[in-house]
mmCIF file of N, CA, C and O in Angstrom:
data_model
loop_
_atom_site.group_PDB
_atom_site.id
_atom_site.type_symbol
_atom_site.label_atom_id
_atom_site.label_comp_id
_atom_site.label_asym_id
_atom_site.label_seq_id
_atom_site.Cartn_x
_atom_site.Cartn_y
_atom_site.Cartn_z
ATOM 1 N N MET A 1 0.808 -1.187 0.000
ATOM 2 C CA MET A 1 0.000 0.000 0.000
ATOM 3 C C MET A 1 0.856 1.258 0.000
ATOM 4 O O MET A 1 0.549 2.223 -0.688
ATOM 5 N N LYS A 2 1.951 1.239 0.795
ATOM 6 C CA LYS A 2 2.817 2.407 0.855
ATOM 7 C C LYS A 2 3.514 2.640 -0.479
ATOM 8 O O LYS A 2 3.714 3.778 -0.886
ATOM 9 N N LYS A 3 3.895 1.551 -1.173
ATOM 10 C CA LYS A 3 4.552 1.698 -2.476
ATOM 11 C C LYS A 3 3.602 2.326 -3.492
ATOM 12 O O LYS A 3 3.991 3.169 -4.290
ATOM 13 N N THR A 4 2.355 1.900 -3.450
ATOM 14 C CA THR A 4 1.370 2.440 -4.382
ATOM 15 C C THR A 4 1.135 3.927 -4.107
ATOM 16 O O THR A 4 1.067 4.738 -5.031
ATOM 17 N N ARG A 5 1.038 4.282 -2.845
ATOM 18 C CA ARG A 5 0.819 5.676 -2.469
ATOM 19 C C ARG A 5 2.032 6.532 -2.884
ATOM 20 O O ARG A 5 1.879 7.632 -3.413
ATOM 21 N N LYS A 6 3.231 6.014 -2.654
ATOM 22 C CA LYS A 6 4.447 6.742 -2.999
ATOM 23 C C LYS A 6 4.528 6.927 -4.524
ATOM 24 O O LYS A 6 4.865 8.014 -5.011
ATOM 25 N N PHE A 7 4.200 5.882 -5.260
ATOM 26 C CA PHE A 7 4.208 5.971 -6.724
ATOM 27 C C PHE A 7 3.183 6.989 -7.207
ATOM 28 O O PHE A 7 3.459 7.818 -8.082
ATOM 29 N N LEU A 8 1.989 6.965 -6.631
ATOM 30 C CA LEU A 8 0.926 7.881 -7.022
ATOM 31 C C LEU A 8 1.317 9.332 -6.730
ATOM 32 O O LEU A 8 1.126 10.221 -7.571
ATOM 33 N N LEU A 9 1.890 9.584 -5.564
ATOM 34 C CA LEU A 9 2.321 10.941 -5.221
ATOM 35 C C LEU A 9 3.438 11.419 -6.153
ATOM 36 O O LEU A 9 3.449 12.570 -6.594
ATOM 37 N N THR A 10 4.366 10.542 -6.458
ATOM 38 C CA THR A 10 5.460 10.900 -7.368
ATOM 39 C C THR A 10 4.915 11.210 -8.754
ATOM 40 O O THR A 10 5.314 12.190 -9.387
ATOM 41 N N PHE A 11 3.980 10.402 -9.223
ATOM 42 C CA PHE A 11 3.386 10.614 -10.534
ATOM 43 C C PHE A 11 2.628 11.939 -10.585
ATOM 44 O O PHE A 11 2.756 12.714 -11.531
ATOM 45 N N LEU A 12 1.839 12.227 -9.580
ATOM 46 C CA LEU A 12 1.074 13.478 -9.544
ATOM 47 C C LEU A 12 1.991 14.697 -9.473
ATOM 48 O O LEU A 12 1.754 15.710 -10.121
ATOM 49 N N PHE A 13 3.042 14.602 -8.678
ATOM 50 C CA PHE A 13 3.989 15.714 -8.579
ATOM 51 C C PHE A 13 4.679 15.960 -9.917
ATOM 52 O O PHE A 13 4.810 17.100 -10.361
ATOM 53 N N ALA A 14 5.099 14.892 -10.582
ATOM 54 C CA ALA A 14 5.756 15.032 -11.883
ATOM 55 C C ALA A 14 4.802 15.599 -12.932
ATOM 56 O O ALA A 14 5.173 16.454 -13.737
ATOM 57 N N ALA A 15 3.551 15.164 -12.911
ATOM 58 C CA ALA A 15 2.565 15.665 -13.863
ATOM 59 C C ALA A 15 2.282 17.145 -13.610
ATOM 60 O O ALA A 15 2.190 17.943 -14.547
ATOM 61 N N ALA A 16 2.164 17.553 -12.362
ATOM 62 C CA ALA A 16 1.897 18.950 -12.033
ATOM 63 C C ALA A 16 3.086 19.823 -12.411
ATOM 64 O O ALA A 16 2.931 20.937 -12.904
ATOM 65 N N PHE A 17 4.286 19.330 -12.202
ATOM 66 C CA PHE A 17 5.485 20.076 -12.545
ATOM 67 C C PHE A 17 5.589 20.270 -14.057
ATOM 68 O O PHE A 17 5.908 21.345 -14.534
ATOM 69 N N THR A 18 5.285 19.248 -14.828
ATOM 70 C CA THR A 18 5.346 19.325 -16.281
ATOM 71 C C THR A 18 4.292 20.282 -16.821
ATOM 72 O O THR A 18 4.567 21.102 -17.684
ATOM 73 N N VAL A 19 3.086 20.233 -16.319
ATOM 74 C CA VAL A 19 2.008 21.086 -16.803
ATOM 75 C C VAL A 19 2.291 22.545 -16.480
ATOM 76 O O VAL A 19 2.045 23.433 -17.279
ATOM 77 N N SER A 20 2.850 22.834 -15.330
ATOM 78 C CA SER A 20 3.105 24.220 -14.952
ATOM 79 C C SER A 20 4.251 24.818 -15.756
ATOM 80 O O SER A 20 4.324 26.033 -15.895
ATOM 81 N N ALA A 21 5.133 24.016 -16.330
ATOM 82 C CA ALA A 21 6.262 24.542 -17.096
ATOM 83 C C ALA A 21 5.859 24.920 -18.516
ATOM 84 O O ALA A 21 6.483 25.765 -19.130
ATOM 85 N N VAL A 22 4.828 24.340 -19.064
ATOM 86 C CA VAL A 22 4.440 24.596 -20.452
ATOM 87 C C VAL A 22 4.020 26.040 -20.697
ATOM 88 O O VAL A 22 4.509 26.668 -21.622
ATOM 89 N N PRO A 23 3.146 26.668 -19.904
ATOM 90 C CA PRO A 23 2.749 28.042 -20.184
ATOM 91 C C PRO A 23 3.910 29.030 -20.112
ATOM 92 O O PRO A 23 3.935 30.005 -20.835
ATOM 93 N N CYS A 24 4.897 28.776 -19.273
ATOM 94 C CA CYS A 24 6.026 29.690 -19.166
ATOM 95 C C CYS A 24 6.783 29.761 -20.487
ATOM 96 O O CYS A 24 7.139 30.838 -20.939
ATOM 97 N N ARG A 25 7.055 28.619 -21.104
ATOM 98 C CA ARG A 25 7.758 28.618 -22.384
ATOM 99 C C ARG A 25 6.904 29.255 -23.468
ATOM 100 O O ARG A 25 7.415 29.982 -24.297
ATOM 101 N N THR A 26 5.618 29.011 -23.472
ATOM 102 C CA THR A 26 4.730 29.574 -24.490
ATOM 103 C C THR A 26 4.681 31.089 -24.375
ATOM 104 O O THR A 26 4.770 31.801 -25.362
ATOM 105 N N GLU A 27 4.555 31.603 -23.158
ATOM 106 C CA GLU A 27 4.513 33.047 -22.972
ATOM 107 C C GLU A 27 5.812 33.700 -23.398
ATOM 108 O O GLU A 27 5.814 34.764 -24.000
ATOM 109 N N ALA A 28 6.935 33.061 -23.112
ATOM 110 C CA ALA A 28 8.224 33.622 -23.501
ATOM 111 C C ALA A 28 8.352 33.678 -25.010
ATOM 112 O O ALA A 28 8.866 34.648 -25.572
ATOM 113 N N MET A 29 7.872 32.662 -25.715
ATOM 114 C CA MET A 29 7.937 32.648 -27.172
ATOM 115 C C MET A 29 7.022 33.714 -27.758
ATOM 116 O O MET A 29 7.378 34.378 -28.707
ATOM 117 N N GLU A 30 5.842 33.912 -27.186
ATOM 118 C CA GLU A 30 4.904 34.893 -27.706
ATOM 119 C C GLU A 30 5.431 36.311 -27.529
ATOM 120 O O GLU A 30 5.178 37.181 -28.339
ATOM 121 N N ARG A 31 6.176 36.562 -26.486
ATOM 122 C CA ARG A 31 6.709 37.895 -26.251
ATOM 123 C C ARG A 31 7.731 38.288 -27.311
ATOM 124 O O ARG A 31 7.844 39.447 -27.654
ATOM 125 N N HIS A 32 8.506 37.324 -27.809
ATOM 126 C CA HIS A 32 9.588 37.624 -28.739
ATOM 127 C C HIS A 32 9.197 37.458 -30.196
ATOM 128 O O HIS A 32 10.005 37.705 -31.072
ATOM 129 N N VAL A 33 7.982 37.065 -30.480
ATOM 130 C CA VAL A 33 7.559 36.904 -31.863
ATOM 131 C C VAL A 33 7.499 38.278 -32.514
ATOM 132 O O VAL A 33 6.956 39.221 -31.968
ATOM 133 N N GLY A 34 8.087 38.388 -33.699
ATOM 134 C CA GLY A 34 8.055 39.639 -34.429
ATOM 135 C C GLY A 34 9.265 40.520 -34.189
ATOM 136 O O GLY A 34 9.422 41.538 -34.835
ATOM 137 N N THR A 35 10.150 40.152 -33.290
ATOM 138 C CA THR A 35 11.344 40.961 -33.075
ATOM 139 C C THR A 35 12.477 40.426 -33.934
ATOM 140 O O THR A 35 12.471 39.292 -34.378
ATOM 141 N N GLU A 36 13.448 41.255 -34.157
ATOM 142 C CA GLU A 36 14.590 40.854 -34.980
ATOM 143 C C GLU A 36 15.538 39.931 -34.228
ATOM 144 O O GLU A 36 16.442 39.365 -34.815
ATOM 145 N N GLU A 37 15.357 39.787 -32.928
ATOM 146 C CA GLU A 37 16.229 38.943 -32.133
ATOM 147 C C GLU A 37 16.020 37.460 -32.408
ATOM 148 O O GLU A 37 16.894 36.665 -32.144
ATOM 149 N N LEU A 38 14.849 37.085 -32.941
ATOM 150 C CA LEU A 38 14.571 35.679 -33.181
ATOM 151 C C LEU A 38 15.469 35.096 -34.262
ATOM 152 O O LEU A 38 16.003 34.021 -34.111
ATOM 153 N N ILE A 39 15.651 35.818 -35.361
ATOM 154 C CA ILE A 39 16.439 35.304 -36.468
ATOM 155 C C ILE A 39 17.651 36.197 -36.652
ATOM 156 O O ILE A 39 17.521 37.383 -36.936
ATOM 157 N N SER A 40 18.812 35.614 -36.465
ATOM 158 C CA SER A 40 20.033 36.378 -36.673
ATOM 159 C C SER A 40 20.991 35.530 -37.510
ATOM 160 O O SER A 40 21.182 34.350 -37.239
ATOM 161 N N PRO A 41 21.573 36.103 -38.546
ATOM 162 C CA PRO A 41 22.475 35.319 -39.382
ATOM 163 C C PRO A 41 23.729 34.926 -38.620
ATOM 164 O O PRO A 41 24.259 35.708 -37.834
ATOM 165 N N ARG A 42 24.162 33.723 -38.848
ATOM 166 C CA ARG A 42 25.366 33.220 -38.188
ATOM 167 C C ARG A 42 26.603 33.359 -39.063
ATOM 168 O O ARG A 42 27.698 33.407 -38.569
ATOM 169 N N ALA A 43 26.423 33.401 -40.371
ATOM 170 C CA ALA A 43 27.549 33.496 -41.286
ATOM 171 C C ALA A 43 27.279 34.587 -42.309
ATOM 172 O O ALA A 43 26.138 34.843 -42.683
ATOM 173 N N ASP A 44 28.358 35.228 -42.762
ATOM 174 C CA ASP A 44 28.217 36.257 -43.775
ATOM 175 C C ASP A 44 27.918 35.632 -45.129
ATOM 176 O O ASP A 44 28.346 34.513 -45.424
ATOM 177 N N ASN A 45 27.188 36.361 -45.955
ATOM 178 C CA ASN A 45 26.875 35.914 -47.303
ATOM 179 C C ASN A 45 27.917 36.510 -48.244
ATOM 180 O O ASN A 45 27.962 37.720 -48.437
ATOM 181 N N THR A 46 28.777 35.661 -48.821
ATOM 182 C CA THR A 46 29.823 36.125 -49.722
ATOM 183 C C THR A 46 29.578 35.586 -51.128
ATOM 184 O O THR A 46 29.146 34.442 -51.290
ATOM 185 N N VAL A 47 29.842 36.434 -52.126
ATOM 186 C CA VAL A 47 29.652 36.054 -53.526
ATOM 187 C C VAL A 47 30.839 36.554 -54.341
ATOM 188 O O VAL A 47 31.519 37.500 -53.961
ATOM 189 N N TRP A 48 31.066 35.886 -55.467
ATOM 190 C CA TRP A 48 32.090 36.338 -56.397
ATOM 191 C C TRP A 48 31.485 37.376 -57.333
ATOM 192 O O TRP A 48 30.401 37.183 -57.868
ATOM 193 N N ARG A 49 32.192 38.483 -57.554
ATOM 194 C CA ARG A 49 31.801 39.498 -58.526
ATOM 195 C C ARG A 49 32.811 39.444 -59.663
ATOM 196 O O ARG A 49 34.017 39.330 -59.425
ATOM 197 N N TYR A 50 32.326 39.520 -60.885
ATOM 198 C CA TYR A 50 33.174 39.402 -62.065
ATOM 199 C C TYR A 50 33.219 40.716 -62.828
ATOM 200 O O TYR A 50 32.237 41.471 -62.854
ATOM 201 N N GLN A 51 34.385 40.984 -63.464
ATOM 202 C CA GLN A 51 34.546 42.196 -64.252
ATOM 203 C C GLN A 51 35.507 41.910 -65.407
ATOM 204 O O GLN A 51 36.510 41.218 -65.237
ATOM 205 N N ASN A 52 35.188 42.484 -66.546
ATOM 206 C CA ASN A 52 36.044 42.343 -67.723
ATOM 207 C C ASN A 52 36.954 43.569 -67.790
ATOM 208 O O ASN A 52 36.497 44.681 -67.998
ATOM 209 N N ILE A 53 38.251 43.359 -67.606
ATOM 210 C CA ILE A 53 39.231 44.440 -67.621
ATOM 211 C C ILE A 53 40.216 44.173 -68.747
ATOM 212 O O ILE A 53 40.981 43.210 -68.705
ATOM 213 N N GLY A 54 40.201 45.011 -69.787
ATOM 214 C CA GLY A 54 41.140 44.874 -70.903
ATOM 215 C C GLY A 54 40.971 43.566 -71.658
ATOM 216 O O GLY A 54 41.970 42.998 -72.110
ATOM 217 N N GLY A 55 39.760 43.059 -71.768
ATOM 218 C CA GLY A 55 39.512 41.817 -72.494
ATOM 219 C C GLY A 55 39.744 40.556 -71.677
ATOM 220 O O GLY A 55 39.584 39.453 -72.186
ATOM 221 N N LYS A 56 40.140 40.674 -70.422
ATOM 222 C CA LYS A 56 40.351 39.518 -69.538
ATOM 223 C C LYS A 56 39.363 39.598 -68.385
ATOM 224 O O LYS A 56 39.047 40.668 -67.886
ATOM 225 N N TRP A 57 38.883 38.430 -67.963
ATOM 226 C CA TRP A 57 37.926 38.365 -66.866
ATOM 227 C C TRP A 57 38.646 38.262 -65.525
ATOM 228 O O TRP A 57 39.581 37.483 -65.364
ATOM 229 N N TYR A 58 38.192 39.076 -64.571
ATOM 230 C CA TYR A 58 38.717 39.067 -63.210
ATOM 231 C C TYR A 58 37.555 38.863 -62.248
ATOM 232 O O TYR A 58 36.410 39.164 -62.553
ATOM 233 N N ARG A 59 37.904 38.364 -61.069
ATOM 234 C CA ARG A 59 36.880 38.159 -60.050
ATOM 235 C C ARG A 59 37.392 38.692 -58.717
ATOM 236 O O ARG A 59 38.592 38.786 -58.465
ATOM 237 N N ARG A 60 36.420 39.033 -57.852
ATOM 238 C CA ARG A 60 36.738 39.533 -56.520
ATOM 239 C C ARG A 60 35.612 39.112 -55.586
ATOM 240 O O ARG A 60 34.440 39.144 -55.942
ATOM 241 N N LEU A 61 35.973 38.718 -54.397
ATOM 242 C CA LEU A 61 34.997 38.254 -53.417
ATOM 243 C C LEU A 61 34.365 39.454 -52.711
ATOM 244 O O LEU A 61 35.055 40.391 -52.307
ATOM 245 N N TYR A 62 33.025 39.419 -52.609
ATOM 246 C CA TYR A 62 32.279 40.520 -51.983
ATOM 247 C C TYR A 62 31.412 39.989 -50.848
ATOM 248 O O TYR A 62 30.714 38.996 -51.002
ATOM 249 N N ASN A 63 31.479 40.648 -49.703
ATOM 250 C CA ASN A 63 30.666 40.280 -48.544
ATOM 251 C C ASN A 63 29.374 41.090 -48.609
ATOM 252 O O ASN A 63 29.365 42.292 -48.338
ATOM 253 N N GLU A 64 28.265 40.436 -48.957
ATOM 254 C CA GLU A 64 26.976 41.122 -49.088
ATOM 255 C C GLU A 64 26.367 41.480 -47.735
ATOM 256 O O GLU A 64 25.548 42.385 -47.647
ATOM 257 N N THR A 65 26.759 40.800 -46.688
ATOM 258 C CA THR A 65 26.213 41.081 -45.366
ATOM 259 C C THR A 65 26.777 42.398 -44.821
ATOM 260 O O THR A 65 26.043 43.229 -44.305
ATOM 261 N N GLN A 66 28.098 42.577 -44.950
ATOM 262 C CA GLN A 66 28.746 43.774 -44.412
ATOM 263 C C GLN A 66 29.016 44.833 -45.478
ATOM 264 O O GLN A 66 29.513 45.908 -45.165
ATOM 265 N N HIS A 67 28.722 44.505 -46.744
ATOM 266 C CA HIS A 67 28.928 45.412 -47.878
ATOM 267 C C HIS A 67 30.378 45.874 -47.993
ATOM 268 O O HIS A 67 30.665 47.068 -48.089
ATOM 269 N N ILE A 68 31.291 44.894 -47.969
ATOM 270 C CA ILE A 68 32.713 45.205 -48.128
ATOM 271 C C ILE A 68 33.346 44.206 -49.087
ATOM 272 O O ILE A 68 32.878 43.077 -49.252
ATOM 273 N N TRP A 69 34.431 44.635 -49.738
ATOM 274 C CA TRP A 69 35.194 43.758 -50.618
ATOM 275 C C TRP A 69 36.172 42.940 -49.788
ATOM 276 O O TRP A 69 36.713 43.414 -48.788
ATOM 277 N N ILE A 70 36.436 41.710 -50.258
ATOM 278 C CA ILE A 70 37.384 40.819 -49.608
ATOM 279 C C ILE A 70 38.465 40.509 -50.625
ATOM 280 O O ILE A 70 38.199 39.894 -51.653
ATOM 281 N N GLY A 71 39.680 40.930 -50.359
ATOM 282 C CA GLY A 71 40.780 40.658 -51.283
ATOM 283 C C GLY A 71 40.806 41.611 -52.466
ATOM 284 O O GLY A 71 40.106 42.620 -52.503
ATOM 285 N N ASP A 72 41.665 41.269 -53.447
ATOM 286 C CA ASP A 72 41.840 42.083 -54.645
ATOM 287 C C ASP A 72 41.290 41.349 -55.850
ATOM 288 O O ASP A 72 40.942 40.176 -55.787
ATOM 289 N N TRP A 73 41.250 42.062 -56.986
ATOM 290 C CA TRP A 73 40.830 41.441 -58.239
ATOM 291 C C TRP A 73 41.885 40.417 -58.639
ATOM 292 O O TRP A 73 43.085 40.671 -58.562
ATOM 293 N N GLU A 74 41.419 39.257 -59.069
ATOM 294 C CA GLU A 74 42.328 38.180 -59.518
ATOM 295 C C GLU A 74 41.801 37.613 -60.818
ATOM 296 O O GLU A 74 40.594 37.609 -61.068
ATOM 297 N N PRO A 75 42.707 37.138 -61.669
ATOM 298 C CA PRO A 75 42.265 36.556 -62.942
ATOM 299 C C PRO A 75 41.405 35.314 -62.695
ATOM 300 O O PRO A 75 41.663 34.527 -61.786
ATOM 301 N N VAL A 76 40.395 35.141 -63.530
ATOM 302 C CA VAL A 76 39.530 33.971 -63.425
ATOM 303 C C VAL A 76 40.290 32.775 -63.967
ATOM 304 O O VAL A 76 40.800 32.826 -65.079
ATOM 305 N N PRO A 77 40.402 31.694 -63.185
ATOM 306 C CA PRO A 77 41.147 30.516 -63.679
ATOM 307 C C PRO A 77 40.436 29.786 -64.797
ATOM 308 O O PRO A 77 39.301 29.801 -64.989
#
């Protein structure tokens, strides 16, 4: 009888603890919906830019996230 009572109390306590934790996470998510903090880029977006200089093709790496050039113009292999 004591084992059954102990099991029942443990089960009820665990169930009550789990149910009370759910609204807290939901409210926290609802507060931050629509803010820019939810989605933040982890890596910069870099692309190759090409240019024809004197009849030869050159390329240069450009960081579109920070709007800066990376390196110098180099001949296209």
